[in-house]
Amino acid sequence: ARLARLYLGGTVGEGHQYISWLHLRDFCRLVLWSVENTHAEGVYNATGPCPVTNAEFMCELRCALKRPWSPRLPARLVRLGAFFLRTEPGLALEGRRCIPDRLVEEHFKFLYTNLESALADLLTESREQETYIEAEGKTFKASHGSAAERRLSLARPFKAG
């Protein structure tokens, strides 16, 4: 989001690669669900049920940040940057269309299945917020100063009321 705020949130490469995303609240609920459900064993895809292409993701991110346009990042520049960062360019240029089939089969309920509403929630302009996440009868307090600083205090359950 930092680069997109600076009008550098353009599509990476051709933009056809898929991005599987998951809202912070759904991730926290997923962790709690996996700890509290003894039948939850093995591998689960910790991702939301609606992956999008890089072009769609970046477009939604720019809209949420009220940035109408950003230049595309050509694949050759991604490869060059990856070389200097000593990472794999495939991380940005090749997508993974992961679907949480096992979670859906086991009736895990996602709060955020729409990227637009998820980004709107995460990128809210409010500087000081408190969010309460309820899972299996317990309420946890997630506090954050800004969207990038969100953190969850799993060690301290918050008792509502």
PDB file of C-alpha atoms in Angstrom:
ATOM      1  CA  ALA A   1       0.000   0.000   0.000  1.00  0.00           C
ATOM      2  CA  ARG A   2       2.936   2.355   0.596  1.00  0.00           C
ATOM      3  CA  LEU A   3       3.988   2.334  -3.054  1.00  0.00           C
ATOM      4  CA  ALA A   4       0.389   2.681  -4.221  1.00  0.00           C
ATOM      5  CA  ARG A   5      -0.001   5.765  -2.006  1.00  0.00           C
ATOM      6  CA  LEU A   6       2.967   7.224  -3.902  1.00  0.00           C
ATOM      7  CA  TYR A   7       1.224   6.510  -7.243  1.00  0.00           C
ATOM      8  CA  LEU A   8       3.463   3.480  -7.847  1.00  0.00           C
ATOM      9  CA  GLY A   9       0.768   0.826  -7.497  1.00  0.00           C
ATOM     10  CA  GLY A  10       0.542  -0.280 -11.084  1.00  0.00           C
ATOM     11  CA  THR A  11      -0.002  -3.753 -12.436  1.00  0.00           C
ATOM     12  CA  VAL A  12       3.046  -6.026 -12.140  1.00  0.00           C
ATOM     13  CA  GLY A  13       4.084  -7.594 -15.446  1.00  0.00           C
ATOM     14  CA  GLU A  14       1.061  -8.475 -17.555  1.00  0.00           C
ATOM     15  CA  GLY A  15      -1.209  -8.601 -14.506  1.00  0.00           C
ATOM     16  CA  HIS A  16      -2.725 -11.994 -15.378  1.00  0.00           C
ATOM     17  CA  GLN A  17      -1.140 -13.776 -12.398  1.00  0.00           C
ATOM     18  CA  TYR A  18      -3.488 -14.571  -9.533  1.00  0.00           C
ATOM     19  CA  ILE A  19      -3.221 -13.217  -6.010  1.00  0.00           C
ATOM     20  CA  SER A  20      -4.851 -15.125  -3.200  1.00  0.00           C
ATOM     21  CA  TRP A  21      -5.611 -12.748  -0.340  1.00  0.00           C
ATOM     22  CA  LEU A  22      -6.988 -12.963   3.192  1.00  0.00           C
ATOM     23  CA  HIS A  23      -8.235 -10.206   5.484  1.00  0.00           C
ATOM     24  CA  LEU A  24      -6.481  -9.826   8.831  1.00  0.00           C
ATOM     25  CA  ARG A  25      -9.655 -10.558  10.804  1.00  0.00           C
ATOM     26  CA  ASP A  26     -10.294 -13.745   8.857  1.00  0.00           C
ATOM     27  CA  PHE A  27      -6.681 -14.830   9.403  1.00  0.00           C
ATOM     28  CA  CYS A  28      -6.971 -14.273  13.164  1.00  0.00           C
ATOM     29  CA  ARG A  29     -10.276 -16.133  13.252  1.00  0.00           C
ATOM     30  CA  LEU A  30      -8.703 -18.943  11.227  1.00  0.00           C
ATOM     31  CA  VAL A  31      -5.841 -19.299  13.711  1.00  0.00           C
ATOM     32  CA  LEU A  32      -8.269 -19.426  16.638  1.00  0.00           C
ATOM     33  CA  TRP A  33     -10.510 -21.869  14.768  1.00  0.00           C
ATOM     34  CA  SER A  34      -7.588 -24.195  14.042  1.00  0.00           C
ATOM     35  CA  VAL A  35      -6.475 -24.181  17.683  1.00  0.00           C
ATOM     36  CA  GLU A  36      -9.959 -24.765  19.069  1.00  0.00           C
ATOM     37  CA  ASN A  37     -11.088 -27.443  16.604  1.00  0.00           C
ATOM     38  CA  THR A  38      -9.381 -30.744  17.331  1.00  0.00           C
ATOM     39  CA  HIS A  39     -10.561 -32.166  14.002  1.00  0.00           C
ATOM     40  CA  ALA A  40      -8.502 -29.534  12.160  1.00  0.00           C
ATOM     41  CA  GLU A  41      -5.430 -31.506  11.118  1.00  0.00           C
ATOM     42  CA  GLY A  42      -3.195 -31.372   8.105  1.00  0.00           C
ATOM     43  CA  VAL A  43      -2.732 -28.653   5.523  1.00  0.00           C
ATOM     44  CA  TYR A  44      -5.185 -25.803   5.001  1.00  0.00           C
ATOM     45  CA  ASN A  45      -4.900 -22.973   2.498  1.00  0.00           C
ATOM     46  CA  ALA A  46      -4.926 -19.832   4.645  1.00  0.00           C
ATOM     47  CA  THR A  47      -6.474 -17.666   1.974  1.00  0.00           C
ATOM     48  CA  GLY A  48      -9.803 -16.114   1.186  1.00  0.00           C
ATOM     49  CA  PRO A  49     -12.277 -17.828  -1.120  1.00  0.00           C
ATOM     50  CA  CYS A  50     -12.035 -15.285  -3.963  1.00  0.00           C
ATOM     51  CA  PRO A  51      -8.581 -14.884  -5.544  1.00  0.00           C
ATOM     52  CA  VAL A  52      -8.169 -12.082  -8.083  1.00  0.00           C
ATOM     53  CA  THR A  53      -5.653 -11.248 -10.784  1.00  0.00           C
ATOM     54  CA  ASN A  54      -2.822  -8.848 -10.059  1.00  0.00           C
ATOM     55  CA  ALA A  55      -4.450  -6.282 -12.368  1.00  0.00           C
ATOM     56  CA  GLU A  56      -7.747  -6.536 -10.447  1.00  0.00           C
ATOM     57  CA  PHE A  57      -5.996  -6.393  -7.066  1.00  0.00           C
ATOM     58  CA  MET A  58      -3.938  -3.334  -7.952  1.00  0.00           C
ATOM     59  CA  CYS A  59      -6.975  -1.592  -9.447  1.00  0.00           C
ATOM     60  CA  GLU A  60      -8.998  -2.183  -6.259  1.00  0.00           C
ATOM     61  CA  LEU A  61      -6.062  -1.044  -4.116  1.00  0.00           C
ATOM     62  CA  ARG A  62      -5.693   2.167  -6.119  1.00  0.00           C
ATOM     63  CA  CYS A  63      -9.435   2.811  -5.888  1.00  0.00           C
ATOM     64  CA  ALA A  64      -9.396   2.279  -2.121  1.00  0.00           C
ATOM     65  CA  LEU A  65      -6.496   4.745  -1.853  1.00  0.00           C
ATOM     66  CA  LYS A  66      -8.148   7.168  -4.297  1.00  0.00           C
ATOM     67  CA  ARG A  67      -5.254   6.869  -6.731  1.00  0.00           C
ATOM     68  CA  PRO A  68      -6.786   6.699 -10.213  1.00  0.00           C
ATOM     69  CA  TRP A  69      -3.682   5.643 -12.111  1.00  0.00           C
ATOM     70  CA  SER A  70      -0.196   4.234 -11.576  1.00  0.00           C
ATOM     71  CA  PRO A  71       2.392   3.106 -14.113  1.00  0.00           C
ATOM     72  CA  ARG A  72       2.677  -0.586 -14.949  1.00  0.00           C
ATOM     73  CA  LEU A  73       5.823  -2.326 -13.687  1.00  0.00           C
ATOM     74  CA  PRO A  74       7.350  -4.245 -16.621  1.00  0.00           C
ATOM     75  CA  ALA A  75       8.517  -7.808 -15.996  1.00  0.00           C
ATOM     76  CA  ARG A  76      12.121  -6.973 -16.867  1.00  0.00           C
ATOM     77  CA  LEU A  77      12.217  -4.346 -14.100  1.00  0.00           C
ATOM     78  CA  VAL A  78      10.728  -6.864 -11.659  1.00  0.00           C
ATOM     79  CA  ARG A  79      13.503  -9.321 -12.576  1.00  0.00           C
ATOM     80  CA  LEU A  80      16.150  -6.623 -12.146  1.00  0.00           C
ATOM     81  CA  GLY A  81      14.759  -5.559  -8.770  1.00  0.00           C
ATOM     82  CA  ALA A  82      14.536  -9.174  -7.641  1.00  0.00           C
ATOM     83  CA  PHE A  83      18.191  -9.660  -8.547  1.00  0.00           C
ATOM     84  CA  PHE A  84      19.248  -6.756  -6.336  1.00  0.00           C
ATOM     85  CA  LEU A  85      16.926  -7.829  -3.527  1.00  0.00           C
ATOM     86  CA  ARG A  86      18.172 -11.420  -3.852  1.00  0.00           C
ATOM     87  CA  THR A  87      14.707 -12.837  -4.199  1.00  0.00           C
ATOM     88  CA  GLU A  88      12.804 -14.720  -6.865  1.00  0.00           C
ATOM     89  CA  PRO A  89      11.013 -12.661  -9.541  1.00  0.00           C
ATOM     90  CA  GLY A  90       8.482 -15.460  -9.810  1.00  0.00           C
ATOM     91  CA  LEU A  91       7.018 -14.347  -6.489  1.00  0.00           C
ATOM     92  CA  ALA A  92       5.644 -11.263  -8.255  1.00  0.00           C
ATOM     93  CA  LEU A  93       5.330 -12.508 -11.829  1.00  0.00           C
ATOM     94  CA  GLU A  94       3.769 -15.944 -11.338  1.00  0.00           C
ATOM     95  CA  GLY A  95       0.509 -16.181  -9.484  1.00  0.00           C
ATOM     96  CA  ARG A  96      -0.981 -18.815  -7.284  1.00  0.00           C
ATOM     97  CA  ARG A  97      -4.723 -19.292  -7.416  1.00  0.00           C
ATOM     98  CA  CYS A  98      -5.230 -20.916  -4.025  1.00  0.00           C
ATOM     99  CA  ILE A  99      -8.718 -21.823  -2.900  1.00  0.00           C
ATOM    100  CA  PRO A 100      -9.531 -22.753   0.734  1.00  0.00           C
ATOM    101  CA  ASP A 101     -11.521 -25.866  -0.190  1.00  0.00           C
ATOM    102  CA  ARG A 102     -11.008 -27.633   3.154  1.00  0.00           C
ATOM    103  CA  LEU A 103     -12.047 -24.568   5.145  1.00  0.00           C
ATOM    104  CA  VAL A 104     -15.194 -24.166   3.070  1.00  0.00           C
ATOM    105  CA  GLU A 105     -15.995 -27.889   3.401  1.00  0.00           C
ATOM    106  CA  GLU A 106     -15.588 -27.621   7.179  1.00  0.00           C
ATOM    107  CA  HIS A 107     -17.944 -24.601   7.258  1.00  0.00           C
ATOM    108  CA  PHE A 108     -15.437 -21.916   8.218  1.00  0.00           C
ATOM    109  CA  LYS A 109     -17.243 -18.604   7.713  1.00  0.00           C
ATOM    110  CA  PHE A 110     -15.198 -15.833   6.119  1.00  0.00           C
ATOM    111  CA  LEU A 111     -16.138 -12.308   7.122  1.00  0.00           C
ATOM    112  CA  TYR A 112     -14.521 -10.775   4.038  1.00  0.00           C
ATOM    113  CA  THR A 113     -15.028 -12.438   0.667  1.00  0.00           C
ATOM    114  CA  ASN A 114     -15.064  -9.219  -1.353  1.00  0.00           C
ATOM    115  CA  LEU A 115     -11.712  -7.515  -1.982  1.00  0.00           C
ATOM    116  CA  GLU A 116     -13.232  -4.047  -2.233  1.00  0.00           C
ATOM    117  CA  SER A 117     -14.796  -4.194   1.242  1.00  0.00           C
ATOM    118  CA  ALA A 118     -11.699  -5.859   2.724  1.00  0.00           C
ATOM    119  CA  LEU A 119      -9.401  -3.118   1.427  1.00  0.00           C
ATOM    120  CA  ALA A 120     -11.832  -0.405   2.520  1.00  0.00           C
ATOM    121  CA  ASP A 121     -11.751  -1.836   6.040  1.00  0.00           C
ATOM    122  CA  LEU A 122      -7.978  -2.299   6.158  1.00  0.00           C
ATOM    123  CA  LEU A 123      -7.123   1.077   4.673  1.00  0.00           C
ATOM    124  CA  THR A 124      -9.461   3.154   6.783  1.00  0.00           C
ATOM    125  CA  GLU A 125      -8.246   6.660   7.478  1.00  0.00           C
ATOM    126  CA  SER A 126      -8.877   6.405  11.210  1.00  0.00           C
ATOM    127  CA  ARG A 127      -5.616   6.688  13.148  1.00  0.00           C
ATOM    128  CA  GLU A 128      -6.730   4.898  16.314  1.00  0.00           C
ATOM    129  CA  GLN A 129      -9.175   2.026  16.154  1.00  0.00           C
ATOM    130  CA  GLU A 130     -10.092  -0.963  18.204  1.00  0.00           C
ATOM    131  CA  THR A 131     -11.573  -4.047  16.661  1.00  0.00           C
ATOM    132  CA  TYR A 132     -13.114  -6.955  18.491  1.00  0.00           C
ATOM    133  CA  ILE A 133     -12.830 -10.402  16.967  1.00  0.00           C
ATOM    134  CA  GLU A 134     -15.215 -13.021  18.240  1.00  0.00           C
ATOM    135  CA  ALA A 135     -14.409 -16.694  17.836  1.00  0.00           C
ATOM    136  CA  GLU A 136     -15.855 -19.702  19.588  1.00  0.00           C
ATOM    137  CA  GLY A 137     -17.505 -17.666  22.330  1.00  0.00           C
ATOM    138  CA  LYS A 138     -14.394 -15.624  23.158  1.00  0.00           C
ATOM    139  CA  THR A 139     -13.755 -12.029  22.189  1.00  0.00           C
ATOM    140  CA  PHE A 140     -10.270 -10.781  21.371  1.00  0.00           C
ATOM    141  CA  LYS A 141      -9.222  -7.175  21.062  1.00  0.00           C
ATOM    142  CA  ALA A 142      -7.246  -6.273  17.941  1.00  0.00           C
ATOM    143  CA  SER A 143      -5.866  -2.763  18.135  1.00  0.00           C
ATOM    144  CA  HIS A 144      -4.068  -0.823  15.465  1.00  0.00           C
ATOM    145  CA  GLY A 145      -2.834   2.695  14.960  1.00  0.00           C
ATOM    146  CA  SER A 146      -2.987   2.408  11.182  1.00  0.00           C
ATOM    147  CA  ALA A 147      -3.732  -0.383   8.759  1.00  0.00           C
ATOM    148  CA  ALA A 148      -0.049  -1.274   8.447  1.00  0.00           C
ATOM    149  CA  GLU A 149       0.371  -1.471  12.214  1.00  0.00           C
ATOM    150  CA  ARG A 150      -2.470  -3.876  13.016  1.00  0.00           C
ATOM    151  CA  ARG A 151      -1.623  -6.379  15.660  1.00  0.00           C
ATOM    152  CA  LEU A 152      -3.654  -8.906  17.573  1.00  0.00           C
ATOM    153  CA  SER A 153      -3.257  -9.616  21.238  1.00  0.00           C
ATOM    154  CA  LEU A 154      -4.026 -13.334  21.341  1.00  0.00           C
ATOM    155  CA  ALA A 155      -2.531 -13.674  24.800  1.00  0.00           C
ATOM    156  CA  ARG A 156      -5.131 -11.408  26.369  1.00  0.00           C
ATOM    157  CA  PRO A 157      -8.735 -12.372  25.721  1.00  0.00           C
ATOM    158  CA  PHE A 158     -11.084  -9.420  26.112  1.00  0.00           C
ATOM    159  CA  LYS A 159     -14.202 -10.144  28.098  1.00  0.00           C
ATOM    160  CA  ALA A 160     -17.125  -8.270  26.622  1.00  0.00           C
ATOM    161  CA  GLY A 161     -19.662  -6.669  28.866  1.00  0.00           C
TER     162      GLY A 161
END
